[in-house]
Short mmCIF file of C-alpha atoms and ligand atoms in Angstrom, two decimals:
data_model
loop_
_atom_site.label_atom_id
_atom_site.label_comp_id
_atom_site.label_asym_id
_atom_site.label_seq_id
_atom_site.Cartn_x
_atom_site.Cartn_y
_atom_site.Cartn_z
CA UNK A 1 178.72 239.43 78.77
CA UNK A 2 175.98 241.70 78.02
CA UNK A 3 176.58 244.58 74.61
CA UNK A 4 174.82 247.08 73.93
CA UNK A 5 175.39 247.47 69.61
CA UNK A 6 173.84 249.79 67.17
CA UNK A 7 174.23 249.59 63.52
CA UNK A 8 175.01 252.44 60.57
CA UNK A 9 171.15 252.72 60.48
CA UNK A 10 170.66 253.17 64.15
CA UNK A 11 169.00 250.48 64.55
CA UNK A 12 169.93 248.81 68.58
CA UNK A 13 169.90 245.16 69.88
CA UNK A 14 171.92 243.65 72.78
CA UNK A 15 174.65 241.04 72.48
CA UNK A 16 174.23 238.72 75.26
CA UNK A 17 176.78 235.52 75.86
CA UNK A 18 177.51 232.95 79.00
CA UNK A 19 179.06 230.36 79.69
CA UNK A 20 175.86 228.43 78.04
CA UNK A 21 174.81 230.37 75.75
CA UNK A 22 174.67 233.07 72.94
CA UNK A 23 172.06 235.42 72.16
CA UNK A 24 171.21 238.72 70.67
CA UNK A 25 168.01 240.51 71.13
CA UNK A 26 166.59 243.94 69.12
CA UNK A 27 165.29 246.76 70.92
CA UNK A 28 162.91 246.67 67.70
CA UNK A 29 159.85 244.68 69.43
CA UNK A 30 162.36 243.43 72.11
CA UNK A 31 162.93 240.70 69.35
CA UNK A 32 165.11 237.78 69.95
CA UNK A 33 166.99 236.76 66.49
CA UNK A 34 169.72 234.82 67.27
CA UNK A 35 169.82 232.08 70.33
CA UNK A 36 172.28 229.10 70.23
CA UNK A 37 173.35 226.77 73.14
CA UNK A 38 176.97 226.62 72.95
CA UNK A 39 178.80 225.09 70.45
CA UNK A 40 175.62 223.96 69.16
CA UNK A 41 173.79 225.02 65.88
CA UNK A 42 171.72 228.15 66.34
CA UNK A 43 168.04 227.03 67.40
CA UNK A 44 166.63 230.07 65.70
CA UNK A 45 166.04 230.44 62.30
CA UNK A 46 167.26 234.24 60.97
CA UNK A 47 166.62 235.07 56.33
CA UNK A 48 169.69 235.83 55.06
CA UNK A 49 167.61 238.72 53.83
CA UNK A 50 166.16 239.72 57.02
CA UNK A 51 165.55 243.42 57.17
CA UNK A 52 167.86 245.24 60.25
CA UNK A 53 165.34 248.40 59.94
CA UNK A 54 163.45 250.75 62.56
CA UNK A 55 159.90 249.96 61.31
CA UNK A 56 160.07 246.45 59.78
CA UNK A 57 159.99 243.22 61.44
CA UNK A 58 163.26 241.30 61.53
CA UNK A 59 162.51 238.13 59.41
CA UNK A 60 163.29 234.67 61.70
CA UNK A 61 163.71 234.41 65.62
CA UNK A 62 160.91 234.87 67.63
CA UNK A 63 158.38 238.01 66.39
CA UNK A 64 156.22 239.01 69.35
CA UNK A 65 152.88 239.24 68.12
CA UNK A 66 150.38 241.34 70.43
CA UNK A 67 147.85 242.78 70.94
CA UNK A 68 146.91 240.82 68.46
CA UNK A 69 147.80 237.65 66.42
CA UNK A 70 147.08 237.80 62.03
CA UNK A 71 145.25 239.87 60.56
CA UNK A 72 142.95 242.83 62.45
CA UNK A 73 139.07 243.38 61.61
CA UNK A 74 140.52 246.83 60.37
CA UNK A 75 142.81 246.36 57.56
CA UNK A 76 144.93 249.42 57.68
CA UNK A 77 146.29 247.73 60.82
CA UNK A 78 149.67 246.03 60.97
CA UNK A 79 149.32 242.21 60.31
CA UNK A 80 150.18 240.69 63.64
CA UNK A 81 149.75 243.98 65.58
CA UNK A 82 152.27 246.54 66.56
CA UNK A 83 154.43 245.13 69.33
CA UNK A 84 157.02 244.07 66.89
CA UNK A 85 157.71 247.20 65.41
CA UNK A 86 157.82 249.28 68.53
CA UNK A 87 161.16 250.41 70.54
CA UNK A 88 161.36 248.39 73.98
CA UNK A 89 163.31 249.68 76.40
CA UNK A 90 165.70 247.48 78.88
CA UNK A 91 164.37 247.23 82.02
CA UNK A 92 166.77 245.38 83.81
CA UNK A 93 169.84 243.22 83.06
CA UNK A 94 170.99 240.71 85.62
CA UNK A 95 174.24 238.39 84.92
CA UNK A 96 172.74 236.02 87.67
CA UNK A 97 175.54 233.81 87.40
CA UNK A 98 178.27 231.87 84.54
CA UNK A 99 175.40 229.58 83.43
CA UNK A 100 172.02 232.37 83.39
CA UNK A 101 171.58 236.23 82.33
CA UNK A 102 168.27 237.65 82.92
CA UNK A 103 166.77 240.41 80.80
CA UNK A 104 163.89 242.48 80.76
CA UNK A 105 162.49 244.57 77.90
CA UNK A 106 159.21 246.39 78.61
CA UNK A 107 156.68 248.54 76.44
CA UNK A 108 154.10 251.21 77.61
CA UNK A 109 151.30 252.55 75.60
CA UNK A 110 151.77 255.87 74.36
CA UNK A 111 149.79 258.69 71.92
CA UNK A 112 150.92 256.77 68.83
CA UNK A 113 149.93 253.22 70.40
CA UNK A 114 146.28 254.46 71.48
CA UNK A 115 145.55 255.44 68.15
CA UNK A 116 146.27 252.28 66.45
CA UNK A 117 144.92 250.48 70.18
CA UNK A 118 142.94 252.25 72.70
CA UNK A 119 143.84 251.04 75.52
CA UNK A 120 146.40 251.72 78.41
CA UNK A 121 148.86 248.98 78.64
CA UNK A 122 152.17 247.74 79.93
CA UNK A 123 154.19 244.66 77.92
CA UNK A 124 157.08 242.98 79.28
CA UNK A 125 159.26 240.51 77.91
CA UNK A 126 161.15 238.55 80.37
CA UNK A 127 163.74 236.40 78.73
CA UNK A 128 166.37 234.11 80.88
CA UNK A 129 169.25 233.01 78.29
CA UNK A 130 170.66 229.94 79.22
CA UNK A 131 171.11 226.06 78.30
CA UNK A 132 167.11 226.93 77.97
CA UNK A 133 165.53 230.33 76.25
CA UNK A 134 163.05 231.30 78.55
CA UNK A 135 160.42 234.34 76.98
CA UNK A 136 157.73 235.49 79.20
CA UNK A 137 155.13 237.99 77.47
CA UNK A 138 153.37 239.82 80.88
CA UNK A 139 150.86 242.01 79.88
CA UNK A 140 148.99 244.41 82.45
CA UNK A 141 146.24 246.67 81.99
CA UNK A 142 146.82 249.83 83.30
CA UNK A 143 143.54 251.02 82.19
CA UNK A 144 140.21 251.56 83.78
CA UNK A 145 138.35 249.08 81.45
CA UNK A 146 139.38 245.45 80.23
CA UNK A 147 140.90 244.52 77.09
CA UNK A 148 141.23 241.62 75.14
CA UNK A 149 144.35 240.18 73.18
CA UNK A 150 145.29 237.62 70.68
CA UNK A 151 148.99 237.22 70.94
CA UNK A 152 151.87 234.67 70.08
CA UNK A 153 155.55 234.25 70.50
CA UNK A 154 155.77 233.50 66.73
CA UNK A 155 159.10 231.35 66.79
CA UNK A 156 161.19 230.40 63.52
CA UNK A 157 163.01 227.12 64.35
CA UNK A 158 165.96 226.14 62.61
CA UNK A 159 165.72 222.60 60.52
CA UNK A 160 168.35 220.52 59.11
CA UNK A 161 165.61 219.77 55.53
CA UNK A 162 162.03 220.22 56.28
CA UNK A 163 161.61 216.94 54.54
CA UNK A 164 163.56 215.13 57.66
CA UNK A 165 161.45 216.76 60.57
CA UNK A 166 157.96 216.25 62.56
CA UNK A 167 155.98 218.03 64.96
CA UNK A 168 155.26 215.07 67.46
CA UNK A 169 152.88 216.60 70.65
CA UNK A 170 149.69 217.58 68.77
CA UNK A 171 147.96 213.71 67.97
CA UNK A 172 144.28 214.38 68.07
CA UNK A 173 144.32 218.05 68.91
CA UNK A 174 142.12 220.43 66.65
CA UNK A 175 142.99 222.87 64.52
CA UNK A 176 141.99 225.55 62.28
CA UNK A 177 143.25 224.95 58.82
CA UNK A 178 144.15 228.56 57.45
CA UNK A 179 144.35 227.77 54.07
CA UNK A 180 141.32 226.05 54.13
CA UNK A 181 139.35 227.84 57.11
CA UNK A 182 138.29 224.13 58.15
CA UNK A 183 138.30 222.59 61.50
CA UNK A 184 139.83 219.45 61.16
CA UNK A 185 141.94 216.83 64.19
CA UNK A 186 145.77 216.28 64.28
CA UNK A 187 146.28 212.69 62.97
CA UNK A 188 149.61 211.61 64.46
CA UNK A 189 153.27 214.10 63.91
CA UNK A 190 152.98 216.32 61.76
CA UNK A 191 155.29 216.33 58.47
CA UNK A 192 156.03 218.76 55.91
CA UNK A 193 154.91 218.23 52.09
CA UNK A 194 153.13 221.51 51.46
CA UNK A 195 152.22 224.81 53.12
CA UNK A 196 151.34 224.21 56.42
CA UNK A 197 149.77 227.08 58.18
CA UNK A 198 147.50 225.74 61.23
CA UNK A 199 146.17 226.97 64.84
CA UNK A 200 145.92 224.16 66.77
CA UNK A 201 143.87 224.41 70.26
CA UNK A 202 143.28 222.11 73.16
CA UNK A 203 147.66 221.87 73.45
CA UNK A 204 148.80 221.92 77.20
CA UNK A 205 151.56 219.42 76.65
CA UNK A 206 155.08 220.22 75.43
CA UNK A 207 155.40 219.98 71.55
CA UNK A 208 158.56 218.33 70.00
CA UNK A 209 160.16 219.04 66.89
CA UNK A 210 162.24 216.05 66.11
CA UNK A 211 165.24 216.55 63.38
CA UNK A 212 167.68 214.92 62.11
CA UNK A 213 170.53 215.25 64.44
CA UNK A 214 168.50 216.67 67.29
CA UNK A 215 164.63 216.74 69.23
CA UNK A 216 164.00 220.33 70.46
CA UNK A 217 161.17 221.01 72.97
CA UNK A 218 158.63 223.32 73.12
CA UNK A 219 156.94 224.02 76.59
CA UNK A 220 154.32 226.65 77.07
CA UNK A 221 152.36 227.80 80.15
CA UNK A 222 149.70 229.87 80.18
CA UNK A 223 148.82 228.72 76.31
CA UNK A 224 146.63 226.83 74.71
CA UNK A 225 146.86 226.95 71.51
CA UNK A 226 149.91 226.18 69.26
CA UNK A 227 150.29 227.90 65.54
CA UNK A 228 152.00 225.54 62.99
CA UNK A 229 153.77 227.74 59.81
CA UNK A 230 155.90 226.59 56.82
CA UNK A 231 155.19 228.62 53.58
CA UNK A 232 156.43 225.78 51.29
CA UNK A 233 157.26 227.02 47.72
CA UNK A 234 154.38 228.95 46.54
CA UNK A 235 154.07 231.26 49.35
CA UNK A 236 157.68 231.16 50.43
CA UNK A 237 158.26 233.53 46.72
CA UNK A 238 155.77 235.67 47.85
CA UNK A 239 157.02 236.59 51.41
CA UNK A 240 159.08 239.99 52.11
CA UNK A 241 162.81 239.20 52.88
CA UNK A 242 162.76 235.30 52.63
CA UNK A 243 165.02 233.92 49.70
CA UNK A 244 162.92 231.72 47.39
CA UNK A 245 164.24 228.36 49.09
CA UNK A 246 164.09 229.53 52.59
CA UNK A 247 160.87 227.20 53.53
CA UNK A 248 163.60 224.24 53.09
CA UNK A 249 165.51 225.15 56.34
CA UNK A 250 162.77 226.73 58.74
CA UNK A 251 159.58 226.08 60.56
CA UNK A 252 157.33 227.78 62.92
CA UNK A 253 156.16 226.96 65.95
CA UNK A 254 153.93 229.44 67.61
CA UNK A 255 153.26 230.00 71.21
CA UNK A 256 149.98 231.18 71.18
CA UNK A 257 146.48 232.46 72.87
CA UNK A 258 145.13 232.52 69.13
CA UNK A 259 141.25 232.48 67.94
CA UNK A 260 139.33 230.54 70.30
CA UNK A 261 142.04 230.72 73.01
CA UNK A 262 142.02 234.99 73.25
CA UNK A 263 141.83 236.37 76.58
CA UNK A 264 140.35 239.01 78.10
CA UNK A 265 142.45 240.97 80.88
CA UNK A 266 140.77 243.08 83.31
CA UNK A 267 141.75 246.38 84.77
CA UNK A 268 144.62 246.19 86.98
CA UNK A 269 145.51 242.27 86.07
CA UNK A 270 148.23 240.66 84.49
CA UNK A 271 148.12 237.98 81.85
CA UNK A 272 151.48 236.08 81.41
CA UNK A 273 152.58 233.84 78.22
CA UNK A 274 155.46 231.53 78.52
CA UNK A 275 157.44 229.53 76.06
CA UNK A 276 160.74 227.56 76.70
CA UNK A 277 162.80 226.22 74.48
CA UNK A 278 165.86 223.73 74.52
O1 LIG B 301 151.79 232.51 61.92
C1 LIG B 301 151.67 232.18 60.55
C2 LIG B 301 151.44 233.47 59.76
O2 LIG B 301 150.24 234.09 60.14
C3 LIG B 301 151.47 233.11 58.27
O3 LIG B 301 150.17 233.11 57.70
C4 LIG B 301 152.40 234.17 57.67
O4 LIG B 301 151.67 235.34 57.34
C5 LIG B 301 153.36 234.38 58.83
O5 LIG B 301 152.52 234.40 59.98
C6 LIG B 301 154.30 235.55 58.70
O6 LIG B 301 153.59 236.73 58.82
P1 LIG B 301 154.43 238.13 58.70
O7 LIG B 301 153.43 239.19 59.02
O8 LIG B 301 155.55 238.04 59.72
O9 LIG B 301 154.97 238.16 57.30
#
């Protein structure tokens, strides 16, 4: 079953359910915010107090961020670039059986997008729902010069009490400390007992989050860097539509080509990121 909804507001995402899975996905930065395998608890995390609103970034799921990832050089730039806040449009839709349903969302540049980036560009976001979410970012200059991109599939996992879970997959990798703006190396799974806001680098294999009543997996392909987010308490009160105790039940793990792992795409080539998760 694929839906096409639209709420009071206007605002449009697609309701998409097999015989595997259930999904829904926002026009609004072709933004996946709800994915469960059936009859299972909803992988995704989703605020209570998300916002449903042309112009601001659902809170939870999986935020594409692109062209780039944080915070731009020029300030009056949108944190995480613009991708996420931009109408996609559905470029296909394929029920390819009981078990799969394909969907593509894509995103050209236009007169508003060069003036924020200047470059000619086409975004797709090829997501397979299934017993496995499957998001592919495929970005391809159309322009006659190349471009380079920071990006992420910035996903908000669901957790039973972030005092139960760890991040197993990242033992000796490095990473950039954010709050600290060291370099410092993964020592072992990572547990939650403050804010936690890290890019690690150097990641090629998949990255675990292990709960209490379930391990989900993390598997990216052309990646190589992994972003690590839980606002804990402090930072949790100071983030737009996240209730105060909202860092208890959610994590991130990001899907990244972040700081030392940017690319550079040259004209008339295609650059693909891939995350699965089950
Ligand atoms: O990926 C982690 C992070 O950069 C955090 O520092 C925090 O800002 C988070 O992303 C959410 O950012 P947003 O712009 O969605 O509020």
């Amino acid at each position: 079953m694929i839906e096409y909804k639209k709420l009071s507001n206007g605002f449009e995402y697609i309701e998409i359910k097999n015989s595997l899975a259930y999904a829904k996905i926002a026009l609004q930065g072709a933004h996946i915010f709800h994915y469960e395998q059936n009859s299972k608890e909803p992988i995704l995390w989703l605020s209570e107090t998300s916002d449903f609103e042309i112009g601001k970034s659902i809170r939870g799921g999986v935020p594409i961020c692109w062209p780039w990832f944080g915070l731009n050089k020029d300030d009056s730039l949108p944190q995480h670039g613009f991708a996420r806040t931009s109408i996609w449009g559905v470029a296909n839709t394929d029920e390819r059986s009981a078990d799969i349903t394909l969907i593509t969302l894509k995103l050209e540049y236009s007169k508003e997008s060069l003036k924020l980036w200047p470059y000619k560009f086409e975004l797709e976001l090829h997501v397979s729902i299934s017993d496995r979410l499957t998001m592919e970012l495929k970005t391809t200059n159309i322009d006659e010069k190349s471009f380079e991109i920071t990006q992420a599939l910035h996903t908000y996992f669901s957790v039973s009490d972030i005092l139960h879970v760890a991040i197993r997959g990242l033992d000796k990798k490095p990473y950039l400390d954010a709050l600290t703006f060291k370099k410092e190396i993964q020592s072992g799974d990572i547990t939650f007992n403050q804010e936690v806001d890290r890019v690690y680098q150097e990641v090629s294999d998949e990255v675990l989050l292990k709960d209490k009543n379930r391990i989900l997996h993390v598997e990216n392909e052309g990646s190589c860097s992994v972003v690590v987010w839980n606002p804990w308490i402090a930072k949790c009160k100071r983030m737009s539509a996240m209730r105060d105790d909202a860092y208890k039940s959610m994590l991130c793990i990001e899907s990244a080509n972040a700081f030392e792992d940017e690319r550079v795409i040259k004209s008339n080539e295609s650059l693909t990121l891939k995350a699965t998760i089950y």
